[in-house]
Amino acid sequence: MDVNKSNNSLWKAGTGAFAILSAVLGYLLFEAKGISKDQNRMIDQRVAEISSARMSLDSIGMQMDAKIAEIKSLGGRVEELEAAKKQLEADVAGLKSAGELSKQQYDGKIAEYISLLNNKDAELNRLRKENGILAEKNRTLTSENTDLSTENVSLKGIKKSLSDSVENVSRKNSELSAKVSRASALQAQEVQVLAISDRGKERDGGTYRASKVSKIKVAFSLMPNPIAKQDEKAIYLRVLDPDGAVLFDTAAGSGSFTVFGKETNFTAKKSIFFQNNNQNVEITYQRSGNIAYRAGNYKVELYAEGYQIGTGGFTVK
């Protein structure tokens, strides 16, 4: 009897210990799964932050290159921008080590770069104005020198007649030059706007659901033109929303250009080498921040060398 009671007590004690051990192991396994999910969530968030920072820095780098080139052409100093460009390249390289900087730190750097670009816009406007004044003074001096030369070799009456003739010839030359310039302009044909989903699937037809539009791709061909120069040409895309406002996002490559003598915003830009062979061209635009397209009719405009070369449109529902 004593032996049976002892064995029974030991069995109960062992069963109880096993139950406690199972409960502890189950709790630890549950905690481990929770930690793993949190870690995956943190990794996904970090990857998204790094990708967004890379896109913003790349866009800012292109804007810096453009401003450095223009400031140099106007005779300005570019040391500060060149130093900032080197630092930006170092920041881009630093993205490979995901743990080096936090999102807040990269957001701060991006804000500083954008502030610098805005400051350089004011400097560019000043340089453009100064260069315009110098050009005007040069034109004035040239005109005065021409008048003096004419007075030295001609009578006043002949001088007036010659001046009128020169003005008429100059006007006709300007008109002819404008006609030749317009005739040599590019012409886009078969302009199509395709929608690309966030999974990379392309759709055509011109009418798309907002949830299926992550990017837009404007595809067209350039008509052959025997008097157009075969060289590097910049093609500017303007996308106008249902209210007629231009989609503009410097982080996605937007900027400004001159058309018909007026500075105008553009949505996206692409440089091509014009081959004069009915070549196909595609310009893809993706809004930063995954901003959805609202419902309505959108218009697209294409420009090159100061002229509008084609139009198109699409509808979001």
Tab-separated table of N, CA, C and O in Angstrom, residues 64-171:
chain	number	residue	atom	x	y	z
A	64	MET	N	20.651	70.270	-58.372
A	64	MET	CA	21.936	70.926	-58.097
A	64	MET	C	22.788	71.014	-59.352
A	64	MET	O	23.402	72.048	-59.635
A	65	ASP	N	22.847	69.913	-60.122
A	65	ASP	CA	23.635	69.907	-61.360
A	65	ASP	C	23.148	70.993	-62.316
A	65	ASP	O	23.946	71.700	-62.944
A	66	ALA	N	21.813	71.127	-62.424
A	66	ALA	CA	21.248	72.126	-63.335
A	66	ALA	C	21.601	73.536	-62.888
A	66	ALA	O	21.969	74.393	-63.702
A	67	LYS	N	21.507	73.790	-61.586
A	67	LYS	CA	21.808	75.131	-61.075
A	67	LYS	C	23.295	75.441	-61.179
A	67	LYS	O	23.686	76.575	-61.467
A	68	ILE	N	24.150	74.442	-60.928
A	68	ILE	CA	25.600	74.655	-61.064
A	68	ILE	C	25.930	75.053	-62.501
A	68	ILE	O	26.681	75.995	-62.750
A	69	ALA	N	25.338	74.354	-63.469
A	69	ALA	CA	25.609	74.650	-64.875
A	69	ALA	C	25.139	76.049	-65.254
A	69	ALA	O	25.849	76.800	-65.929
A	70	GLU	N	23.941	76.432	-64.789
A	70	GLU	CA	23.411	77.748	-65.162
A	70	GLU	C	24.185	78.877	-64.491
A	70	GLU	O	24.488	79.891	-65.117
A	71	ILE	N	24.500	78.698	-63.199
A	71	ILE	CA	25.254	79.739	-62.495
A	71	ILE	C	26.623	79.931	-63.132
A	71	ILE	O	27.103	81.062	-63.294
A	72	LYS	N	27.290	78.825	-63.522
A	72	LYS	CA	28.576	78.931	-64.206
A	72	LYS	C	28.437	79.713	-65.509
A	72	LYS	O	29.266	80.563	-65.837
A	73	SER	N	27.365	79.404	-66.270
A	73	SER	CA	27.170	80.081	-67.554
A	73	SER	C	26.929	81.574	-67.384
A	73	SER	O	27.211	82.361	-68.290
A	74	LEU	N	26.400	81.972	-66.213
A	74	LEU	CA	26.131	83.385	-65.947
A	74	LEU	C	27.280	84.063	-65.213
A	74	LEU	O	27.180	85.239	-64.850
A	75	GLY	N	28.365	83.317	-64.964
A	75	GLY	CA	29.543	83.908	-64.329
A	75	GLY	C	29.481	83.954	-62.815
A	75	GLY	O	30.250	84.701	-62.189
A	76	GLY	N	28.592	83.194	-62.193
A	76	GLY	CA	28.471	83.196	-60.733
A	76	GLY	C	29.398	82.176	-60.080
A	76	GLY	O	30.067	81.383	-60.753
A	77	ARG	N	29.428	82.174	-58.757
A	77	ARG	CA	30.277	81.272	-57.994
A	77	ARG	C	29.467	80.030	-57.603
A	77	ARG	O	28.311	80.141	-57.176
A	78	VAL	N	30.095	78.876	-57.728
A	78	VAL	CA	29.382	77.613	-57.499
A	78	VAL	C	30.046	76.756	-56.422
A	78	VAL	O	29.697	75.585	-56.273
A	79	GLU	N	31.025	77.347	-55.682
A	79	GLU	CA	31.740	76.537	-54.692
A	79	GLU	C	30.805	75.933	-53.648
A	79	GLU	O	30.922	74.762	-53.277
A	80	GLU	N	29.837	76.740	-53.172
A	80	GLU	CA	28.932	76.244	-52.129
A	80	GLU	C	28.069	75.100	-52.652
A	80	GLU	O	27.890	74.078	-51.979
A	81	LEU	N	27.555	75.250	-53.874
A	81	LEU	CA	26.725	74.185	-54.449
A	81	LEU	C	27.541	72.927	-54.731
A	81	LEU	O	27.067	71.810	-54.519
A	82	GLU	N	28.776	73.098	-55.211
A	82	GLU	CA	29.617	71.929	-55.487
A	82	GLU	C	29.946	71.178	-54.199
A	82	GLU	O	29.973	69.947	-54.175
A	83	ALA	N	30.201	71.934	-53.111
A	83	ALA	CA	30.467	71.287	-51.824
A	83	ALA	C	29.227	70.543	-51.328
A	83	ALA	O	29.315	69.423	-50.805
A	84	ALA	N	28.053	71.175	-51.514
A	84	ALA	CA	26.805	70.527	-51.103
A	84	ALA	C	26.553	69.273	-51.930
A	84	ALA	O	26.064	68.266	-51.423
A	85	LYS	N	26.921	69.319	-53.237
A	85	LYS	CA	26.726	68.140	-54.094
A	85	LYS	C	27.611	66.974	-53.624
A	85	LYS	O	27.185	65.816	-53.589
A	86	LYS	N	28.855	67.292	-53.230
A	86	LYS	CA	29.736	66.230	-52.726
A	86	LYS	C	29.168	65.623	-51.441
A	86	LYS	O	29.206	64.402	-51.246
A	87	GLN	N	28.647	66.499	-50.567
A	87	GLN	CA	28.067	65.994	-49.323
A	87	GLN	C	26.835	65.141	-49.614
A	87	GLN	O	26.610	64.106	-48.982
A	88	LEU	N	26.031	65.576	-50.602
A	88	LEU	CA	24.832	64.812	-50.963
A	88	LEU	C	25.225	63.430	-51.485
A	88	LEU	O	24.585	62.428	-51.148
A	89	GLU	N	26.283	63.369	-52.305
A	89	GLU	CA	26.743	62.071	-52.817
A	89	GLU	C	27.193	61.168	-51.672
A	89	GLU	O	26.975	59.956	-51.695
A	90	ALA	N	27.826	61.787	-50.665
A	90	ALA	CA	28.243	61.003	-49.497
A	90	ALA	C	27.019	60.503	-48.727
A	90	ALA	O	26.996	59.370	-48.233
A	91	ASP	N	25.971	61.339	-48.658
A	91	ASP	CA	24.748	60.931	-47.966
A	91	ASP	C	24.065	59.784	-48.701
A	91	ASP	O	23.545	58.856	-48.083
A	92	VAL	N	24.078	59.843	-50.033
A	92	VAL	CA	23.488	58.753	-50.826
A	92	VAL	C	24.253	57.460	-50.591
A	92	VAL	O	23.681	56.384	-50.414
A	93	ALA	N	25.600	57.578	-50.581
A	93	ALA	CA	26.413	56.390	-50.320
A	93	ALA	C	26.144	55.841	-48.916
A	93	ALA	O	26.159	54.632	-48.692
A	94	GLY	N	25.882	56.738	-47.973
A	94	GLY	CA	25.626	56.316	-46.595
A	94	GLY	C	24.337	55.535	-46.435
A	94	GLY	O	24.145	54.840	-45.442
A	95	LEU	N	23.429	55.654	-47.407
A	95	LEU	CA	22.181	54.905	-47.334
A	95	LEU	C	22.403	53.397	-47.395
A	95	LEU	O	21.544	52.623	-47.000
A	96	LYS	N	23.577	52.985	-47.923
A	96	LYS	CA	23.868	51.543	-48.008
A	96	LYS	C	24.015	50.943	-46.612
A	96	LYS	O	23.816	49.749	-46.417
A	97	SER	N	24.403	51.771	-45.650
A	97	SER	CA	24.481	51.308	-44.262
A	97	SER	C	23.231	51.804	-43.551
A	97	SER	O	23.176	52.935	-43.095
A	98	ALA	N	22.204	50.968	-43.551
A	98	ALA	CA	20.886	51.413	-43.113
A	98	ALA	C	20.853	51.937	-41.699
A	98	ALA	O	19.992	52.722	-41.336
A	99	GLY	N	21.804	51.537	-40.866
A	99	GLY	CA	21.738	51.933	-39.473
A	99	GLY	C	22.465	53.207	-39.152
A	99	GLY	O	22.500	53.632	-38.000
A	100	GLU	N	23.108	53.849	-40.137
A	100	GLU	CA	23.942	55.014	-39.846
A	100	GLU	C	23.124	56.231	-39.406
A	100	GLU	O	23.482	56.932	-38.472
A	101	LEU	N	22.023	56.539	-40.126
A	101	LEU	CA	21.243	57.724	-39.816
A	101	LEU	C	19.767	57.356	-39.683
A	101	LEU	O	19.269	56.448	-40.344
A	102	SER	N	19.056	58.112	-38.862
A	102	SER	CA	17.636	57.894	-38.673
A	102	SER	C	16.853	58.646	-39.739
A	102	SER	O	17.381	59.499	-40.449
A	103	LYS	N	15.546	58.327	-39.838
A	103	LYS	CA	14.685	59.016	-40.801
A	103	LYS	C	14.660	60.503	-40.510
A	103	LYS	O	14.692	61.330	-41.420
A	104	GLN	N	14.595	60.874	-39.222
A	104	GLN	CA	14.557	62.289	-38.863
A	104	GLN	C	15.817	63.018	-39.330
A	104	GLN	O	15.762	64.160	-39.796
A	105	GLN	N	16.955	62.337	-39.221
A	105	GLN	CA	18.208	62.973	-39.643
A	105	GLN	C	18.237	63.176	-41.157
A	105	GLN	O	18.658	64.222	-41.647
A	106	TYR	N	17.770	62.164	-41.928
A	106	TYR	CA	17.753	62.329	-43.379
A	106	TYR	C	16.720	63.365	-43.793
A	106	TYR	O	16.928	64.136	-44.729
A	107	ASP	N	15.569	63.406	-43.114
A	107	ASP	CA	14.573	64.443	-43.409
A	107	ASP	C	15.174	65.826	-43.182
A	107	ASP	O	14.923	66.767	-43.946
A	108	GLY	N	15.960	65.958	-42.119
A	108	GLY	CA	16.629	67.232	-41.844
A	108	GLY	C	17.608	67.602	-42.940
A	108	GLY	O	17.673	68.757	-43.376
A	109	LYS	N	18.393	66.620	-43.404
A	109	LYS	CA	19.361	66.889	-44.477
A	109	LYS	C	18.643	67.310	-45.759
A	109	LYS	O	19.048	68.250	-46.441
A	110	ILE	N	17.573	66.600	-46.091
A	110	ILE	CA	16.822	66.921	-47.303
A	110	ILE	C	16.254	68.334	-47.217
A	110	ILE	O	16.295	69.104	-48.183
A	111	ALA	N	15.724	68.701	-46.049
A	111	ALA	CA	15.194	70.055	-45.867
A	111	ALA	C	16.288	71.101	-46.051
A	111	ALA	O	16.061	72.166	-46.641
A	112	GLU	N	17.506	70.816	-45.566
A	112	GLU	CA	18.623	71.757	-45.727
A	112	GLU	C	18.993	71.915	-47.200
A	112	GLU	O	19.243	73.042	-47.665
A	113	TYR	N	19.025	70.799	-47.933
A	113	TYR	CA	19.361	70.882	-49.357
A	113	TYR	C	18.308	71.693	-50.119
A	113	TYR	O	18.622	72.519	-50.984
A	114	ILE	N	17.035	71.459	-49.810
A	114	ILE	CA	15.964	72.194	-50.487
A	114	ILE	C	16.061	73.680	-50.167
A	114	ILE	O	15.865	74.547	-51.032
A	115	SER	N	16.372	74.020	-48.913
A	115	SER	CA	16.543	75.419	-48.528
A	115	SER	C	17.685	76.057	-49.316
A	115	SER	O	17.580	77.196	-49.785
A	116	LEU	N	18.785	75.315	-49.485
A	116	LEU	CA	19.918	75.827	-50.258
A	116	LEU	C	19.509	76.084	-51.704
A	116	LEU	O	19.859	77.126	-52.282
A	117	LEU	N	18.763	75.157	-52.302
A	117	LEU	CA	18.313	75.335	-53.689
A	117	LEU	C	17.421	76.567	-53.822
A	117	LEU	O	17.523	77.322	-54.793
A	118	ASN	N	16.538	76.766	-52.838
A	118	ASN	CA	15.671	77.944	-52.870
A	118	ASN	C	16.484	79.233	-52.794
A	118	ASN	O	16.184	80.223	-53.472
A	119	ASN	N	17.515	79.232	-51.949
A	119	ASN	CA	18.386	80.408	-51.843
A	119	ASN	C	19.106	80.668	-53.158
A	119	ASN	O	19.297	81.821	-53.565
A	120	LYS	N	19.527	79.589	-53.832
A	120	LYS	CA	20.234	79.755	-55.102
A	120	LYS	C	19.306	80.264	-56.204
A	120	LYS	O	19.768	80.873	-57.177
A	121	ASP	N	17.991	80.029	-56.070
A	121	ASP	CA	17.044	80.576	-57.038
A	121	ASP	C	17.102	82.105	-57.022
A	121	ASP	O	17.056	82.754	-58.069
A	122	ALA	N	17.181	82.678	-55.824
A	122	ALA	CA	17.278	84.130	-55.722
A	122	ALA	C	18.577	84.631	-56.354
A	122	ALA	O	18.601	85.654	-57.043
A	123	GLU	N	19.668	83.890	-56.131
A	123	GLU	CA	20.947	84.275	-56.730
A	123	GLU	C	20.883	84.176	-58.250
A	123	GLU	O	21.425	85.029	-58.964
A	124	LEU	N	20.231	83.144	-58.756
A	124	LEU	CA	20.094	82.989	-60.195
A	124	LEU	C	19.299	84.140	-60.816
A	124	LEU	O	19.661	84.662	-61.873
A	125	ASN	N	18.225	84.542	-60.139
A	125	ASN	CA	17.431	85.663	-60.652
A	125	ASN	C	18.276	86.936	-60.725
A	125	ASN	O	18.169	87.715	-61.669
A	126	ARG	N	19.122	87.139	-59.701
A	126	ARG	CA	19.993	88.314	-59.701
A	126	ARG	C	20.989	88.249	-60.855
A	126	ARG	O	21.196	89.238	-61.571
A	127	LEU	N	21.611	87.067	-61.064
A	127	LEU	CA	22.577	86.917	-62.151
A	127	LEU	C	21.919	87.101	-63.520
A	127	LEU	O	22.498	87.712	-64.427
A	128	ARG	N	20.698	86.558	-63.669
A	128	ARG	CA	19.994	86.727	-64.943
A	128	ARG	C	19.731	88.205	-65.223
A	128	ARG	O	19.872	88.674	-66.354
A	129	LYS	N	19.324	88.913	-64.164
A	129	LYS	CA	19.045	90.342	-64.326
A	129	LYS	C	20.318	91.103	-64.677
A	129	LYS	O	20.316	91.952	-65.578
A	130	GLU	N	21.416	90.795	-63.959
A	130	GLU	CA	22.686	91.478	-64.228
A	130	GLU	C	23.168	91.197	-65.652
A	130	GLU	O	23.648	92.101	-66.345
A	131	ASN	N	23.076	89.943	-66.085
A	131	ASN	CA	23.494	89.611	-67.438
A	131	ASN	C	22.605	90.287	-68.482
A	131	ASN	O	23.067	90.675	-69.557
A	132	GLY	N	21.305	90.418	-68.144
A	132	GLY	CA	20.402	91.114	-69.057
A	132	GLY	C	20.774	92.590	-69.191
A	132	GLY	O	20.725	93.159	-70.283
A	133	ILE	N	21.139	93.210	-68.071
A	133	ILE	CA	21.553	94.623	-68.101
A	133	ILE	C	22.814	94.789	-68.937
A	133	ILE	O	22.929	95.715	-69.751
A	134	LEU	N	23.794	93.878	-68.740
A	134	LEU	CA	25.033	93.957	-69.520
A	134	LEU	C	24.761	93.778	-71.008
A	134	LEU	O	25.362	94.458	-71.857
A	135	ALA	N	23.877	92.830	-71.319
A	135	ALA	CA	23.549	92.606	-72.726
A	135	ALA	C	22.896	93.835	-73.342
A	135	ALA	O	23.172	94.210	-74.488
A	136	GLU	N	22.015	94.471	-72.561
A	136	GLU	CA	21.345	95.676	-73.052
A	136	GLU	C	22.352	96.810	-73.272
A	136	GLU	O	22.282	97.536	-74.262
A	137	LYS	N	23.301	96.962	-72.320
A	137	LYS	CA	24.339	97.985	-72.491
A	137	LYS	C	25.173	97.710	-73.735
A	137	LYS	O	25.531	98.630	-74.475
A	138	ASN	N	25.486	96.439	-73.960
A	138	ASN	CA	26.271	96.081	-75.138
A	138	ASN	C	25.509	96.394	-76.428
A	138	ASN	O	26.084	96.900	-77.405
A	139	ARG	N	24.193	96.096	-76.413
A	139	ARG	CA	23.383	96.419	-77.586
A	139	ARG	C	23.321	97.928	-77.811
A	139	ARG	O	23.379	98.408	-78.949
A	140	THR	N	23.224	98.680	-76.709
A	140	THR	CA	23.179	100.138	-76.822
A	140	THR	C	24.478	100.688	-77.398
A	140	THR	O	24.470	101.544	-78.290
A	141	LEU	N	25.613	100.187	-76.882
A	141	LEU	CA	26.912	100.636	-77.394
A	141	LEU	C	27.089	100.274	-78.859
A	141	LEU	O	27.633	101.057	-79.658
A	142	THR	N	26.634	99.060	-79.219
A	142	THR	CA	26.740	98.640	-80.616
A	142	THR	C	25.929	99.552	-81.525
A	142	THR	O	26.366	99.949	-82.612
A	143	SER	N	24.682	99.866	-81.052
A	143	SER	CA	23.828	100.757	-81.838
A	143	SER	C	24.456	102.147	-81.990
A	143	SER	O	24.441	102.740	-83.079
A	144	GLU	N	25.031	102.687	-80.894
A	144	GLU	CA	25.663	104.017	-80.945
A	144	GLU	C	26.866	104.007	-81.886
A	144	GLU	O	27.083	104.971	-82.651
A	145	ASN	N	27.633	102.936	-81.821
A	145	ASN	CA	28.796	102.843	-82.706
A	145	ASN	C	28.367	102.780	-84.174
A	145	ASN	O	29.004	103.383	-85.053
A	146	THR	N	27.283	102.057	-84.443
A	146	THR	CA	26.770	101.975	-85.809
A	146	THR	C	26.325	103.349	-86.310
A	146	THR	O	26.595	103.742	-87.457
A	147	ASP	N	25.642	104.080	-85.413
A	147	ASP	CA	25.188	105.426	-85.790
A	147	ASP	C	26.362	106.346	-86.111
A	147	ASP	O	26.329	107.099	-87.105
A	148	LEU	N	27.399	106.305	-85.265
A	148	LEU	CA	28.570	107.156	-85.494
A	148	LEU	C	29.266	106.810	-86.802
A	148	LEU	O	29.690	107.697	-87.554
A	149	SER	N	29.402	105.499	-87.057
A	149	SER	CA	30.048	105.077	-88.304
A	149	SER	C	29.253	105.547	-89.514
A	149	SER	O	29.829	105.983	-90.531
A	150	THR	N	27.936	105.456	-89.394
A	150	THR	CA	27.081	105.880	-90.510
A	150	THR	C	27.193	107.386	-90.744
A	150	THR	O	27.237	107.854	-91.897
A	151	GLU	N	27.239	108.147	-89.654
A	151	GLU	CA	27.359	109.603	-89.774
A	151	GLU	C	28.685	110.013	-90.412
A	151	GLU	O	28.756	111.021	-91.127
A	152	ASN	N	29.719	109.231	-90.149
A	152	ASN	CA	31.034	109.558	-90.707
A	152	ASN	C	31.113	109.319	-92.199
A	152	ASN	O	31.953	109.904	-92.880
A	153	VAL	N	30.330	108.448	-92.746
A	153	VAL	CA	30.456	108.088	-94.165
A	153	VAL	C	29.248	108.499	-95.002
A	153	VAL	O	29.231	108.286	-96.206
A	154	SER	N	28.247	109.050	-94.361
A	154	SER	CA	27.021	109.341	-95.118
A	154	SER	C	26.491	110.734	-94.783
A	154	SER	O	26.733	111.261	-93.688
A	155	LEU	N	25.766	111.301	-95.644
A	155	LEU	CA	25.034	112.521	-95.359
A	155	LEU	C	23.832	112.182	-94.492
A	155	LEU	O	23.365	111.048	-94.466
A	156	LYS	N	23.336	113.237	-93.791
A	156	LYS	CA	22.233	112.991	-92.880
A	156	LYS	C	21.003	112.455	-93.618
A	156	LYS	O	20.310	111.561	-93.109
A	157	GLY	N	20.744	112.941	-94.763
A	157	GLY	CA	19.574	112.469	-95.504
A	157	GLY	C	19.728	111.025	-95.933
A	157	GLY	O	18.803	110.222	-95.830
A	158	ILE	N	20.956	110.697	-96.443
A	158	ILE	CA	21.228	109.322	-96.862
A	158	ILE	C	21.212	108.389	-95.658
A	158	ILE	O	20.750	107.250	-95.745
A	159	LYS	N	21.720	108.942	-94.543
A	159	LYS	CA	21.755	108.130	-93.321
A	159	LYS	C	20.357	107.691	-92.908
A	159	LYS	O	20.135	106.526	-92.541
A	160	LYS	N	19.373	108.621	-92.963
A	160	LYS	CA	18.013	108.265	-92.584
A	160	LYS	C	17.457	107.188	-93.505
A	160	LYS	O	16.813	106.223	-93.065
A	161	SER	N	17.737	107.393	-94.806
A	161	SER	CA	17.251	106.403	-95.764
A	161	SER	C	17.861	105.030	-95.509
A	161	SER	O	17.176	104.008	-95.548
A	162	LEU	N	19.186	105.038	-95.246
A	162	LEU	CA	19.862	103.769	-94.974
A	162	LEU	C	19.353	103.130	-93.670
A	162	LEU	O	19.208	101.912	-93.587
A	163	SER	N	19.114	103.986	-92.663
A	163	SER	CA	18.617	103.461	-91.375
A	163	SER	C	17.276	102.782	-91.558
A	163	SER	O	17.016	101.709	-90.992
A	164	ASP	N	16.402	103.426	-92.377
A	164	ASP	CA	15.095	102.814	-92.641
A	164	ASP	C	15.251	101.480	-93.367
A	164	ASP	O	14.563	100.501	-93.061
A	165	SER	N	16.199	101.463	-94.315
A	165	SER	CA	16.422	100.229	-95.068
A	165	SER	C	16.948	99.119	-94.152
A	165	SER	O	16.516	97.967	-94.243
A	166	VAL	N	17.926	99.511	-93.290
A	166	VAL	CA	18.479	98.525	-92.354
A	166	VAL	C	17.401	97.989	-91.424
A	166	VAL	O	17.332	96.788	-91.135
A	167	GLU	N	16.519	98.864	-90.974
A	167	GLU	CA	15.452	98.431	-90.070
A	167	GLU	C	14.503	97.472	-90.761
A	167	GLU	O	14.079	96.464	-90.191
A	168	ASN	N	14.192	97.803	-92.015
A	168	ASN	CA	13.297	96.913	-92.765
A	168	ASN	C	13.938	95.546	-92.991
A	168	ASN	O	13.288	94.502	-92.849
A	169	VAL	N	15.219	95.550	-93.348
A	169	VAL	CA	15.922	94.285	-93.560
A	169	VAL	C	16.005	93.493	-92.267
A	169	VAL	O	15.806	92.263	-92.248
A	170	SER	N	16.300	94.199	-91.169
A	170	SER	CA	16.405	93.535	-89.869
A	170	SER	C	15.080	92.901	-89.470
A	170	SER	O	15.036	91.779	-88.975
A	171	ARG	N	13.991	93.654	-89.701
A	171	ARG	CA	12.673	93.128	-89.364
A	171	ARG	C	12.348	91.899	-90.211
A	171	ARG	O	11.837	90.890	-89.712
